CSV table of N, CA and C in Angstrom, one decimal:
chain,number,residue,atom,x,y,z
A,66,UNK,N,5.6,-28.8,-18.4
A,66,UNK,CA,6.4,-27.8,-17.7
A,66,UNK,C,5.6,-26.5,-17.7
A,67,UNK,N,6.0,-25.7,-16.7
A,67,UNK,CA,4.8,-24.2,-16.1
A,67,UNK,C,5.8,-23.4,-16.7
A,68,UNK,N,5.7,-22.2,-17.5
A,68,UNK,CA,5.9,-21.4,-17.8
A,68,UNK,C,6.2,-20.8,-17.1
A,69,UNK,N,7.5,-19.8,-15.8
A,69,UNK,CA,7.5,-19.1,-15.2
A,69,UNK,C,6.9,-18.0,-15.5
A,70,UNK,N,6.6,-17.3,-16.4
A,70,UNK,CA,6.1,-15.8,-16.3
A,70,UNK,C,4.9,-16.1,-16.6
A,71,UNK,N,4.1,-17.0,-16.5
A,71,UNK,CA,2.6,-17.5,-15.9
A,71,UNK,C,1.9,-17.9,-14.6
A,72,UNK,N,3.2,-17.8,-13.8
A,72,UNK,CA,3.1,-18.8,-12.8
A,72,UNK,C,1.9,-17.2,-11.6
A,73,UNK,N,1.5,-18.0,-10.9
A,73,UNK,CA,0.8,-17.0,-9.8
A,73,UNK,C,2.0,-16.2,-9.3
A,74,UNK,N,1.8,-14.5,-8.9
A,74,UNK,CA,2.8,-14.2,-8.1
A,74,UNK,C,2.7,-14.7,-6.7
A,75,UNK,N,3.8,-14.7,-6.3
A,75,UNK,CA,4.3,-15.1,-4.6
A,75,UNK,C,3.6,-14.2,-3.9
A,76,UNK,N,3.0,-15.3,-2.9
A,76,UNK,CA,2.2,-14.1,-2.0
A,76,UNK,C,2.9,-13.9,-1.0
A,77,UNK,N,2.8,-12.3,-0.2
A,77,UNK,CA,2.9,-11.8,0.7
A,77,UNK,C,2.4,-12.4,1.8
A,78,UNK,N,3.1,-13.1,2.8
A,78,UNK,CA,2.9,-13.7,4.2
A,78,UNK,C,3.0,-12.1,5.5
A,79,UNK,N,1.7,-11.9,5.9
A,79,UNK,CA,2.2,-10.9,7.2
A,79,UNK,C,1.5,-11.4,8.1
A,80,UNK,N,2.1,-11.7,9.3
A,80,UNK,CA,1.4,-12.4,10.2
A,80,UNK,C,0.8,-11.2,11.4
A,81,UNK,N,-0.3,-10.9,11.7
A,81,UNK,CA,-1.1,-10.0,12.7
A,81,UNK,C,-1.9,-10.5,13.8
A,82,UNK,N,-1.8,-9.5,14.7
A,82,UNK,CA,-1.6,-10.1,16.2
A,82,UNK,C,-3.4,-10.5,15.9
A,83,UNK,N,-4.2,-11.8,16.5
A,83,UNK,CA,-5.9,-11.6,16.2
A,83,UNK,C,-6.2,-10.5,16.8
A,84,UNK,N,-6.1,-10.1,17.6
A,84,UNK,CA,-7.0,-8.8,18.4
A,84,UNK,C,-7.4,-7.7,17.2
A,85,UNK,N,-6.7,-7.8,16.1
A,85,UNK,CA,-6.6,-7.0,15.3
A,85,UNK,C,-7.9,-7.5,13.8
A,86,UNK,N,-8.0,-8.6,14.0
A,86,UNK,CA,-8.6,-9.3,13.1
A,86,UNK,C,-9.9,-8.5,12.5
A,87,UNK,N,-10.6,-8.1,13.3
A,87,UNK,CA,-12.3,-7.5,13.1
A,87,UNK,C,-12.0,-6.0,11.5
A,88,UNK,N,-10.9,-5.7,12.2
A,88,UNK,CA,-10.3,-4.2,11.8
A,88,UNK,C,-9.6,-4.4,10.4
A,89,UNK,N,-8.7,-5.5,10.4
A,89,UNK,CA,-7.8,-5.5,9.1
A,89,UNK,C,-8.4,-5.5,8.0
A,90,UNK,N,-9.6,-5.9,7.4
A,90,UNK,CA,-10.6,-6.1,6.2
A,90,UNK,C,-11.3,-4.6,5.8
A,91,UNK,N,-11.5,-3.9,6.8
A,91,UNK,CA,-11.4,-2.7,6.2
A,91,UNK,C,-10.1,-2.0,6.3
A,92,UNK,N,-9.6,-1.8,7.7
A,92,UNK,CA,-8.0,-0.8,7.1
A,92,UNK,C,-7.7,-1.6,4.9
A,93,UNK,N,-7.7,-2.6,5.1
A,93,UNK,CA,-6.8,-2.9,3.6
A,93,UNK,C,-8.0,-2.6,2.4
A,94,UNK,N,-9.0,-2.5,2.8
A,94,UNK,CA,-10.1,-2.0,2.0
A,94,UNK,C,-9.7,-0.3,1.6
A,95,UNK,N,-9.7,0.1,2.9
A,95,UNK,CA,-9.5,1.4,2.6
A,95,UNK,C,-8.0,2.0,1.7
A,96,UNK,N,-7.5,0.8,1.9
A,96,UNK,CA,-6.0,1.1,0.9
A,96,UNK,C,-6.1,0.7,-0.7
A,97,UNK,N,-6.8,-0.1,-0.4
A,97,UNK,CA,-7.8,-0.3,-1.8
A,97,UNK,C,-8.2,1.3,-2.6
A,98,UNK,N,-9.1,1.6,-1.8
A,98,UNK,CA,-9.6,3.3,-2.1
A,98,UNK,C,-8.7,3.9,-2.3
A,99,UNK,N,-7.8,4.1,-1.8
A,99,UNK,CA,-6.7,5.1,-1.6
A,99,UNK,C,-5.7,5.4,-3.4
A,100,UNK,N,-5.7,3.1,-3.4
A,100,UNK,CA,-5.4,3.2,-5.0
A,100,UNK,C,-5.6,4.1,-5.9
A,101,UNK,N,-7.5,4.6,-5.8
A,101,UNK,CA,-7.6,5.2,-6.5
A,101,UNK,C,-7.5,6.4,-6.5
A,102,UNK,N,-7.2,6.7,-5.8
A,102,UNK,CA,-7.5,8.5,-5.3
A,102,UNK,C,-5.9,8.9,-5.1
A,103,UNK,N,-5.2,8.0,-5.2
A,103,UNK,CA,-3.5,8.1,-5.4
A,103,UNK,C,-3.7,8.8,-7.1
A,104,UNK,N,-4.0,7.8,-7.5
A,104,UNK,CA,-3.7,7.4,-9.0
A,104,UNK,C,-5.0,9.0,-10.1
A,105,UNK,N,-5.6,9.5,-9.5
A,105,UNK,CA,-6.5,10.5,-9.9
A,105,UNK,C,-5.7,11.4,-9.5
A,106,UNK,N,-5.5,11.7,-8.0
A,106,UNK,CA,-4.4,12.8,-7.9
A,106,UNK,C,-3.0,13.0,-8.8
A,107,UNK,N,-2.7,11.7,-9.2
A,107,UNK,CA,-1.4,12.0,-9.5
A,107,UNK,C,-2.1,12.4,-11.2
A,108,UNK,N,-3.0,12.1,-12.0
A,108,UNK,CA,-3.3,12.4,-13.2
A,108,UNK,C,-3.5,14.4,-13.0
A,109,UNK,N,-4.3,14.6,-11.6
A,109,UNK,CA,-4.2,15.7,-11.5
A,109,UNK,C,-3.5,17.0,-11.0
A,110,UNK,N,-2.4,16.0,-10.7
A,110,UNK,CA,-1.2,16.8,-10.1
A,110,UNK,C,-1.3,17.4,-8.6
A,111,UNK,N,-1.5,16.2,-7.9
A,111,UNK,CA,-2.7,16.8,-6.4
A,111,UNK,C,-1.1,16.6,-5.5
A,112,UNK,N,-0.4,17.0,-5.9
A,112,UNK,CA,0.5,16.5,-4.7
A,112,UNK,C,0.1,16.4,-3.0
A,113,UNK,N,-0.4,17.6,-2.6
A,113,UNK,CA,-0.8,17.4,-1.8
A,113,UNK,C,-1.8,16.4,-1.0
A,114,UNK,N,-2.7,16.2,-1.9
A,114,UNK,CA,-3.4,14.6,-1.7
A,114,UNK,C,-2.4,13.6,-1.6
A,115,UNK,N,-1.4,13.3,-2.4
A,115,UNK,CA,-0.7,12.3,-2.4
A,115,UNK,C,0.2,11.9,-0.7
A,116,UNK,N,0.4,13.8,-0.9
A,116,UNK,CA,1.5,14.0,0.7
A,116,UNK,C,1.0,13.2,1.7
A,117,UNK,N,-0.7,14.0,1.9
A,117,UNK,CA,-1.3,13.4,3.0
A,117,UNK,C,-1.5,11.5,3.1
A,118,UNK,N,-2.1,11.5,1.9
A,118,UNK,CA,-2.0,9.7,1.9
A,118,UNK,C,-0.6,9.2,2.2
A,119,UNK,N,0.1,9.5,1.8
A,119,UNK,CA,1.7,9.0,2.3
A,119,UNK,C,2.1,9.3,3.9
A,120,UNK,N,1.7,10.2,3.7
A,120,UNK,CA,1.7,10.2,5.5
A,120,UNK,C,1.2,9.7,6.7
A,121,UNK,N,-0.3,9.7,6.1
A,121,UNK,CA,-1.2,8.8,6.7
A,121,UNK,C,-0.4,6.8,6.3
A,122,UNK,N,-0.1,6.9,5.1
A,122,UNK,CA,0.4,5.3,5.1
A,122,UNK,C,1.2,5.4,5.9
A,123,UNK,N,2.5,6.3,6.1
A,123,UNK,CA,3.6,5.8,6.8
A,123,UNK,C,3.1,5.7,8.4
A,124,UNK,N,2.4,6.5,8.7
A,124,UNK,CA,2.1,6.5,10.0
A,124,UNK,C,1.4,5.1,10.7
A,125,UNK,N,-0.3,4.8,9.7
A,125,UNK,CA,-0.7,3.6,10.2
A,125,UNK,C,-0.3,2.4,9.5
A,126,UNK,N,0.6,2.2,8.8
A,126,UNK,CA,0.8,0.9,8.2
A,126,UNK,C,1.4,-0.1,9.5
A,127,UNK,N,2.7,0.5,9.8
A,127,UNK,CA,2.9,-0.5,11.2
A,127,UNK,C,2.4,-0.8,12.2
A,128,UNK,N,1.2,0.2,12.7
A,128,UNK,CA,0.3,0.1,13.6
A,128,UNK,C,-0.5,-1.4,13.7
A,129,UNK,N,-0.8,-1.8,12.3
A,129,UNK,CA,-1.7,-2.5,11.9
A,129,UNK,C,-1.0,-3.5,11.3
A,130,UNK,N,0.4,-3.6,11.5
A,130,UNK,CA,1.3,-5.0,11.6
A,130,UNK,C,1.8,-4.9,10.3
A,131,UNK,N,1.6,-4.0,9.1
A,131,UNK,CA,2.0,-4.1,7.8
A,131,UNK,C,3.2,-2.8,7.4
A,132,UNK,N,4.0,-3.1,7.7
A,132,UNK,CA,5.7,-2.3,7.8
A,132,UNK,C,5.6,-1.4,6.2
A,133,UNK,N,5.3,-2.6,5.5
A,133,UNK,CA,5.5,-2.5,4.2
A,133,UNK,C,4.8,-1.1,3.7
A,134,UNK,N,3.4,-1.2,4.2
A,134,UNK,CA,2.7,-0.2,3.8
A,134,UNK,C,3.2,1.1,4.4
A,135,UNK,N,3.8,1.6,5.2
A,135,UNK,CA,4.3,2.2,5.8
A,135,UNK,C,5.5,2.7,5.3
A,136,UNK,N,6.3,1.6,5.0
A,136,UNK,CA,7.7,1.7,3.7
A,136,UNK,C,6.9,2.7,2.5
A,137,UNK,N,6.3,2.3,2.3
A,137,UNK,CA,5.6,3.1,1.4
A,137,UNK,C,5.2,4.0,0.8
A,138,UNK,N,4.3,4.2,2.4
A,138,UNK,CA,4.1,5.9,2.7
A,138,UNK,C,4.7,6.2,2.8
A,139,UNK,N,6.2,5.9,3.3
A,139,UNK,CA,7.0,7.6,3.6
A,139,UNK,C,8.1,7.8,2.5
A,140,UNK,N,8.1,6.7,1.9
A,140,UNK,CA,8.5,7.1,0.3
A,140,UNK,C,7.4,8.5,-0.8
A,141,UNK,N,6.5,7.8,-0.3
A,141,UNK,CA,5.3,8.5,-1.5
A,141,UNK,C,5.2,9.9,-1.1
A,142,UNK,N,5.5,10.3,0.6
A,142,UNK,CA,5.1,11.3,1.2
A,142,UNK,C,6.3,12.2,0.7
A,143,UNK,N,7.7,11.6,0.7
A,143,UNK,CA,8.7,12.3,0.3
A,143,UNK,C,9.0,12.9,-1.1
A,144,UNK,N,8.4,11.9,-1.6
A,144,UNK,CA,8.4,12.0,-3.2
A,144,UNK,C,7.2,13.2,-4.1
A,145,UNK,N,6.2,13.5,-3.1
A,145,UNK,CA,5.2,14.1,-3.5
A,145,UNK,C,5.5,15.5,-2.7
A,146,UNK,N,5.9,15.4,-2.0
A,146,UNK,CA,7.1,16.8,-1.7
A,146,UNK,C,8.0,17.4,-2.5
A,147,UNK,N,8.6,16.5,-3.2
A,147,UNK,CA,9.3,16.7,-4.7
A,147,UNK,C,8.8,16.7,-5.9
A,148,UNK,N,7.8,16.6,-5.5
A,148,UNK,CA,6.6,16.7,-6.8
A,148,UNK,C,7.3,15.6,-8.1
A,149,UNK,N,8.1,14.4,-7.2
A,149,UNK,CA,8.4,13.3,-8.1
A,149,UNK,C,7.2,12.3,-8.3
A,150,UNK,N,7.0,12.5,-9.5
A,150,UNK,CA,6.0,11.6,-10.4
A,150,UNK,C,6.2,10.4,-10.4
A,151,UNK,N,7.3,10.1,-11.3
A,151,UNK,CA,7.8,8.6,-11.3
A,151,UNK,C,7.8,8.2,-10.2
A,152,UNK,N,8.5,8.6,-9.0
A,152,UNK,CA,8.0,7.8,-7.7
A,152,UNK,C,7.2,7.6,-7.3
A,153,UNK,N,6.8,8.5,-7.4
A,153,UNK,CA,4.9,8.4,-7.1
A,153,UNK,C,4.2,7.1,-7.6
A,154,UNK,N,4.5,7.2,-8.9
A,154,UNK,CA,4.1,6.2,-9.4
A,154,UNK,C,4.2,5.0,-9.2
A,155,UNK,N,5.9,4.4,-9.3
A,155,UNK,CA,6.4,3.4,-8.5
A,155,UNK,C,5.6,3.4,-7.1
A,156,UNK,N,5.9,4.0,-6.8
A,156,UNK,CA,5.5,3.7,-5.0
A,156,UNK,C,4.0,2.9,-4.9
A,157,UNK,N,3.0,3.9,-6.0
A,157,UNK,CA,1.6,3.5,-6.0
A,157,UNK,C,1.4,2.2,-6.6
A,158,UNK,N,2.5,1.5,-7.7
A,158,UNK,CA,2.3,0.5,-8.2
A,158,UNK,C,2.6,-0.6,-7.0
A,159,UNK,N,4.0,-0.2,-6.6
A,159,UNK,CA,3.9,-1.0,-5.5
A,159,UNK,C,3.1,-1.3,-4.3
A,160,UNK,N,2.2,-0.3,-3.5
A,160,UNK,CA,0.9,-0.6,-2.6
A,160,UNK,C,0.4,-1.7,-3.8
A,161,UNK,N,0.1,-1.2,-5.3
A,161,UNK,CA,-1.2,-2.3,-5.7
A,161,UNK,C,-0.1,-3.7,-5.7
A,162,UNK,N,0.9,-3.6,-6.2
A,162,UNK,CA,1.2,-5.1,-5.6
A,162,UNK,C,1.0,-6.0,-4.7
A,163,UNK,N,1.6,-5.2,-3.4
A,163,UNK,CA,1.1,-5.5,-2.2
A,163,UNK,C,0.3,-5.7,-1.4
A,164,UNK,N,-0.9,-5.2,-1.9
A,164,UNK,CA,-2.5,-5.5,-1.8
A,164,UNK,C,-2.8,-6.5,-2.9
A,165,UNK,N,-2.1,-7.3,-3.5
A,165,UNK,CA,-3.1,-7.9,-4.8
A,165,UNK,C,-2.1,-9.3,-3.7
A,166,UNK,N,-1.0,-9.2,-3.0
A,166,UNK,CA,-0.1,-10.3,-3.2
A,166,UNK,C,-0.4,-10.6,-1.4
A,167,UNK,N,-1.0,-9.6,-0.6
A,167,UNK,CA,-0.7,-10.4,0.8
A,167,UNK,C,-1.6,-11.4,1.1
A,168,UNK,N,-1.4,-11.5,2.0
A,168,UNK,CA,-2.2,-12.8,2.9
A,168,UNK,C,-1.4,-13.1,4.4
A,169,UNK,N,-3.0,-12.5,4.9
A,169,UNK,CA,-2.6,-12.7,6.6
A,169,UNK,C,-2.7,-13.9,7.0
A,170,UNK,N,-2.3,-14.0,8.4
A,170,UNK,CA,-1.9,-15.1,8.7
A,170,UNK,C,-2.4,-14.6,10.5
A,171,UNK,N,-3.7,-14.8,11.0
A,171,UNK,CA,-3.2,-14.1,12.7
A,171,UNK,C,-3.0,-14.9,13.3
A,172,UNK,N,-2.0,-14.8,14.1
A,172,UNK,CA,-1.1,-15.4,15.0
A,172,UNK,C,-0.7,-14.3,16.7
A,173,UNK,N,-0.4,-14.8,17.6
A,173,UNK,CA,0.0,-14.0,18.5
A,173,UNK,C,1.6,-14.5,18.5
């Protein structure tokens, strides 16, 4: 018997249009990056850094077929307006989820 709290997490299914294919390997690369420069600003109290990345996620996450990332951003963007940390946080832990858990799928 498998031990539930061993088991692999559940991956993220997002299905994207192909025309988009060439592009998506870096956009999620660059969210990758962002990890870190979320997680530096928030040690350094950058809200403003934070704002902008949240902004920038809420803006292009749905562009690029991924809602979620966008759910994200405009949590993080709000939250770093309020100079709320713990959200911040949350919010950042959740992109690294979400990046450790998707898997595309392109389809039209």
């Amino acid at each position: 018997m498998t031990d539930p709290k061993l088991a692999a997490p559940e991956r993220i299914t997002v299905y994207i249009d192909p025309d988009l294919e060439d592009i998506i390997p870096t956009f999620l690369a660059n969210r990758q990056k962002d990890l870190l420069t979320l997680r530096t600003a928030l040690t350094e109290k950058d809200f403003e850094t934070i704002r902008t990345l949240g902004h920038r996620m809420r803006g292009d996450g749905g562009g690029y077929g991924f809602n979620a990332i966008s759910a994200i951003g405009g949590v993080m963007e709000l939250a770093a307006g309020r100079r709320d940390e713990p959200a911040i946080r949350r919010q950042t832990d959740e992109l690294e989820d979400f990046l450790a858990r998707v898997h595309i799928v392109y389809r039209a």
